[in-house]
C-alpha positions in Angstrom: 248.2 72.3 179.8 249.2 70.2 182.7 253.0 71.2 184.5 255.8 69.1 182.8 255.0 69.4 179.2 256.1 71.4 176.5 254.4 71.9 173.1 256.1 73.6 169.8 254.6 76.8 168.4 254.9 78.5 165.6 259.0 78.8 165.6 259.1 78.3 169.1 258.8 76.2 172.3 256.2 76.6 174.8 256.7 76.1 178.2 254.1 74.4 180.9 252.9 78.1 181.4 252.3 78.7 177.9 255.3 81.2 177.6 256.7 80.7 174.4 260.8 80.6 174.9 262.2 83.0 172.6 265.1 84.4 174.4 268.6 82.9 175.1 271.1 84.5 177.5 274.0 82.6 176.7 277.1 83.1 179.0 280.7 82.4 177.4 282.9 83.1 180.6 282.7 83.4 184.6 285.8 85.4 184.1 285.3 88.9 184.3 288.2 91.7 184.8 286.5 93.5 188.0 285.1 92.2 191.1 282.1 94.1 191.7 281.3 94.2 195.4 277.6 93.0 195.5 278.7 90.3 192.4 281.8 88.5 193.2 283.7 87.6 196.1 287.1 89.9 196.0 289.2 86.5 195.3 287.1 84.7 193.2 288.0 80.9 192.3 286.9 80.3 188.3 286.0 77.5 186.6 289.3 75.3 185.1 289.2 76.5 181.4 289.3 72.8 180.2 285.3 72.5 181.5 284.2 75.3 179.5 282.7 74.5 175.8 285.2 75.2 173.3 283.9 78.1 171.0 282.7 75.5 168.5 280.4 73.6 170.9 279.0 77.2 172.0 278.1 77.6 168.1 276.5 74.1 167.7 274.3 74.7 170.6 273.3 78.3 169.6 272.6 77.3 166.3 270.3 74.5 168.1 268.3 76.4 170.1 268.2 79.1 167.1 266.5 76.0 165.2 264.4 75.8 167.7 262.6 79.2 167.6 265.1 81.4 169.4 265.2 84.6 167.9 267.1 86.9 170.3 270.8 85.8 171.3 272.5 87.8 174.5 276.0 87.2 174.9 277.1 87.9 178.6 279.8 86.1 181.0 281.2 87.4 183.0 282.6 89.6 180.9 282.5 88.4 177.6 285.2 90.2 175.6 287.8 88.9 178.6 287.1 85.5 176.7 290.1 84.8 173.8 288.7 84.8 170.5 285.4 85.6 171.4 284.6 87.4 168.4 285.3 84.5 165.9 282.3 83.3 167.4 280.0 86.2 167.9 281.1 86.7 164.2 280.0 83.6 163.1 276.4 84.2 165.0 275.8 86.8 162.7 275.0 84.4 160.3 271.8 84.1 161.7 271.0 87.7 161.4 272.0 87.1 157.4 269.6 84.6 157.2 266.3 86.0 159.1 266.7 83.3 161.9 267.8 85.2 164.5 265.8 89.0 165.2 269.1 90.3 167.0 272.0 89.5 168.7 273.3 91.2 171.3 275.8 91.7 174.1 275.9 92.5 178.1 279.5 94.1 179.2 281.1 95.9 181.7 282.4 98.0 178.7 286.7 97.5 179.7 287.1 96.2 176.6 284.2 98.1 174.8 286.3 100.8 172.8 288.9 97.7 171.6 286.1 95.4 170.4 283.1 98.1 169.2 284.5 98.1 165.4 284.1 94.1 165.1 280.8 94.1 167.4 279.0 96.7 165.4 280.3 94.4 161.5 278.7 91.2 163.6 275.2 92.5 163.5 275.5 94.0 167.1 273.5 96.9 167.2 272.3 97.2 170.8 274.2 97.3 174.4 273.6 96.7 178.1 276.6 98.8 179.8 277.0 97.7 183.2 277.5 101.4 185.0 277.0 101.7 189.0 278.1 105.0 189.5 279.7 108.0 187.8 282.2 109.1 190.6 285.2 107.6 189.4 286.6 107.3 192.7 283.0 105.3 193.9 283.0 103.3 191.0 286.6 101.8 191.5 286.0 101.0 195.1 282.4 99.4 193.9 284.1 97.1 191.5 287.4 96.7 193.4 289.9 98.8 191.0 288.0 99.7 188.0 288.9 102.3 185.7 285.3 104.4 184.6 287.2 106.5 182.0 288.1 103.4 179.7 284.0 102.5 180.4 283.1 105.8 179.1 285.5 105.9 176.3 284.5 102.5 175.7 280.3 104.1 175.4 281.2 106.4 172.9 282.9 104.5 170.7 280.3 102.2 170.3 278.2 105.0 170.3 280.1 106.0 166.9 280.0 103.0 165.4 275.8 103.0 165.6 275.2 100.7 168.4 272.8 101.7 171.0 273.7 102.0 174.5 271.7 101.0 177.7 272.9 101.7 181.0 272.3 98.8 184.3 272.7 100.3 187.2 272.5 98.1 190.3 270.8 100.2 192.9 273.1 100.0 196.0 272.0 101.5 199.6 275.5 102.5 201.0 277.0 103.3 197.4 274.9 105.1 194.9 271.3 106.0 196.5 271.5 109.3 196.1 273.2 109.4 192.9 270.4 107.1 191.2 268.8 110.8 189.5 271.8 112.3 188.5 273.0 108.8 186.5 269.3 109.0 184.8 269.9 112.5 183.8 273.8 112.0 182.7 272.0 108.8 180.6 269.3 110.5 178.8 271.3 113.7 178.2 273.9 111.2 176.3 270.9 109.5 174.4 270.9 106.4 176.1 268.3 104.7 178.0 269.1 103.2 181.4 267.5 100.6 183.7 267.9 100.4 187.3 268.4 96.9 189.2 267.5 95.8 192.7 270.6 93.4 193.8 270.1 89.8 193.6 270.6 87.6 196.4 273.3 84.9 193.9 276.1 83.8 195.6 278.5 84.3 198.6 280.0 87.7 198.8 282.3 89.5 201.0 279.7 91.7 202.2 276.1 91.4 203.4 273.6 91.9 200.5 270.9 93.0 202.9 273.0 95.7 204.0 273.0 97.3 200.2 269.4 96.0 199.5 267.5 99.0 198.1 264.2 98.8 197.3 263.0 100.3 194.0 259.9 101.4 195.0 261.5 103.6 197.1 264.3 104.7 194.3 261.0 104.8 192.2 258.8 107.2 194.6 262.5 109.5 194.9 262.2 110.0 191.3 258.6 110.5 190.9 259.6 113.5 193.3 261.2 115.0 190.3 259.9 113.7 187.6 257.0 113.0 185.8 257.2 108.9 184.9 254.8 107.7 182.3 254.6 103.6 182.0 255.3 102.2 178.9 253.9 99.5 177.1 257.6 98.7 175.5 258.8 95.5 176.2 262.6 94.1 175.5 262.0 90.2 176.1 263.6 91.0 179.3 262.2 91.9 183.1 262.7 95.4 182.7 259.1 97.3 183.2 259.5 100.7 181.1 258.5 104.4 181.8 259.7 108.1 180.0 261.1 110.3 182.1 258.9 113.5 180.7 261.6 116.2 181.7 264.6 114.2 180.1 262.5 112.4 176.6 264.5 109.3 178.1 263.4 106.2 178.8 264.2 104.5 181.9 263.7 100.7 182.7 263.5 98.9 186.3 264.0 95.2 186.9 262.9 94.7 190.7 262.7 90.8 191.1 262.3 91.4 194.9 259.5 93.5 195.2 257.8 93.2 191.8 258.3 89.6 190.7 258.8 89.7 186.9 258.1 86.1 185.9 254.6 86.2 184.4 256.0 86.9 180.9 259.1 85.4 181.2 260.3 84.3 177.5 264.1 83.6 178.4 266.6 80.2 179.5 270.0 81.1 180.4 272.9 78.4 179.1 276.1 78.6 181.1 280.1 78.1 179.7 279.7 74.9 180.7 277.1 73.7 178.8 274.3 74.0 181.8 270.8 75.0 180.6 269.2 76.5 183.7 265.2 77.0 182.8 264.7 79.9 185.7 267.6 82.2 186.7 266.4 82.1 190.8 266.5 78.1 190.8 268.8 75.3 190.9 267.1 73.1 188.4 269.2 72.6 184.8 269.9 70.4 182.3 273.8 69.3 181.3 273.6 70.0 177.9 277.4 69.7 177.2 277.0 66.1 178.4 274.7 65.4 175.5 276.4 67.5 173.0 279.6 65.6 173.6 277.8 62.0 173.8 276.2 62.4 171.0 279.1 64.3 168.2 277.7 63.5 164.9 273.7 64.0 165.4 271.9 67.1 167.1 269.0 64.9 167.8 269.6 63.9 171.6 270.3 67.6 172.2 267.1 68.9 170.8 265.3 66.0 172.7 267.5 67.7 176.0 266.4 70.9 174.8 262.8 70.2 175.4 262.6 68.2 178.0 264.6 70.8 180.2 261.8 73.4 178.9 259.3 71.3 179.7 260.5 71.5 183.3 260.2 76.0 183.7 259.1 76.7 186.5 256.7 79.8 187.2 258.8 82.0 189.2 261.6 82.2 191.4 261.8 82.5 195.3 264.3 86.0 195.8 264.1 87.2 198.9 266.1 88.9 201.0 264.2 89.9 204.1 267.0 89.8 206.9 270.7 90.7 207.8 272.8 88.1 207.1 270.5 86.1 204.6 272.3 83.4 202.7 271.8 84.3 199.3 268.8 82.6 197.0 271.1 80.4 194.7 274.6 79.8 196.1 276.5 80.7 192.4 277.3 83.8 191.6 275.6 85.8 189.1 279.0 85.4 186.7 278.3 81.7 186.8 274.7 81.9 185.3 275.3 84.9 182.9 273.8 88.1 183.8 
């Protein structure tokens, strides 16, 4: 099949590549309640709240892209549970759980709000969680995301945890910050029963500092632990980047998502749709589709947005370009990671 068109499989859409798109990461806010130093600039400037789709439009286009084969919803922002009434609508998501349409719906936090929201998340259908964690020092992770409080994270953990809702930790690996910490977070993980993935920072957006200065390499992270540990690869796949191994020593599982040195695009089964409507086909390039504009044209029929559905799939590219190979690099994509949805 020849670049540029898209064919329907069974319950799903196909892109050029013949990856069939399964996998929605759908972003509900740019807000978030930290300011993470390798995320966001320290004063952030976010979107007016008047240009992002009202909780009803976020349904209508889940629900068409749920139609269309979709069978794994993330919610992520930004922080999503900053967002007001959020949960009416992850609520009314689990619909699609009720009917068989949707395999699982799930949810990327910083986990602030995580011991407030966990009752509601885990009656929705929720029953997984990516926990965004960079350290365990709580004096290291306030000054990583600029004045947050790790004890309401962790409190946040276990109450989900109590409710039946598995945990995974991210873990951002950071040269200056956490380095040497990177085992000791894997062991605090799998002692807790949680698995945990580690991330090479992605070069998205103008930040205060300079991303090549924090760039660590997780082959390097990866040969440290192999120092310790015995790593067997897994054949476990999420739908996401992550590449899997179990730590032997700890029965844990630990994940690593290196889109620098080990491009992760070969199987990729995921579209990302921002608060504002903006279906963006690769997550490392610029290319997207203005859904909202279509939704809003068109109020009474669904037709021209699942016509804008496949079109914009028939337009995935292979890959993405990430690189960052020099001090002072401009990053890859100039918005932020908070913009796309993590």
């Amino acid at each position: 099949m020849g670049t540029g068109q898209c064919r329907k499989g069974q319950g799903s859409v196909i892109d050029p590549f013949g990856r069939s798109v399964t996998y929605l990461r759908l972003s509900v806010t740019d807000r978030c309640d930290l300011r993470c130093t390798y995320c966001m600039a320290e004063k952030m400037t976010f979107l007016p709240k008047r240009e992002l789709l009202t909780l009803e439009e976020l349904d209508r286009l889940a629900t068409a892209f749920i139609d269309k084969g979709i069978r794994k919803l993330r919610i992520t922002g930004g922080e999503p549970l900053v967002r007001r009434d959020v949960m009416s609508f992850i609520e009314a998501m689990s619909r699609h759980l009720d009917s068989g349409a949707l395999d699982e719906l799930t949810l990327t936090t910083n986990g602030t709000l995580l011991e407030k929201f966990a009752p509601r998340l885990a009656s929705a259908g929720v029953r997984r969680l990516n926990v965004s964690i960079d350290s365990l020092d709580p004096d290291k992770y306030a000054r990583i995301t600029r004045g947050g409080d790790l004890a309401k994270v962790l409190d946040g953990i276990k109450a989900a945890t109590a409710e039946g809702m598995r945990i995974k930790i991210n873990a951002v690996a950071l040269k200056q910050d956490n380095a040497g910490e990177l085992p000791a977070m894997v062991e605090w993980a799998h002692g807790h029963g949680h698995d945990i993935t580690i991330i090479e920072a992605m070069p998205m957006g103008e930040i205060s500092d300079d991303r090549f200065d924090q760039y660590l390499p997780l082959s390097v992270v990866r040969e440290n632990l192999e120092s310790r540990w015995t790593l067997t690869p897994l054949a476990h796949r999420t739908g996401g980047p992550a590449r899997y191994v179990k730590v032997e020593e700890t029965g844990g599982q630990l994940g690593f998502i290196t889109p620098l040195t080990h491009n992760f695009c070969e199987g990729c089964n995921r579209v990302r749709l921002t608060c504002t409507g903006q279906l963006y086909m690769c997550l490392g390039q610029e290319d997207k589709a203005d859904l909202r504009a279509v939704m809003r044209d068109n109020p009474g029929s669904d037709e021209a947005l699942i016509a804008a559905i496949d079109e914009a799939i028939s337009r995935k590219p292979k890959g993405h370009d990430f690189v960052i190979d020099r001090p002072g690099s401009a990053p890859a994509v100039p918005r932020h990671m908070s913009v796309t949805g993590g």
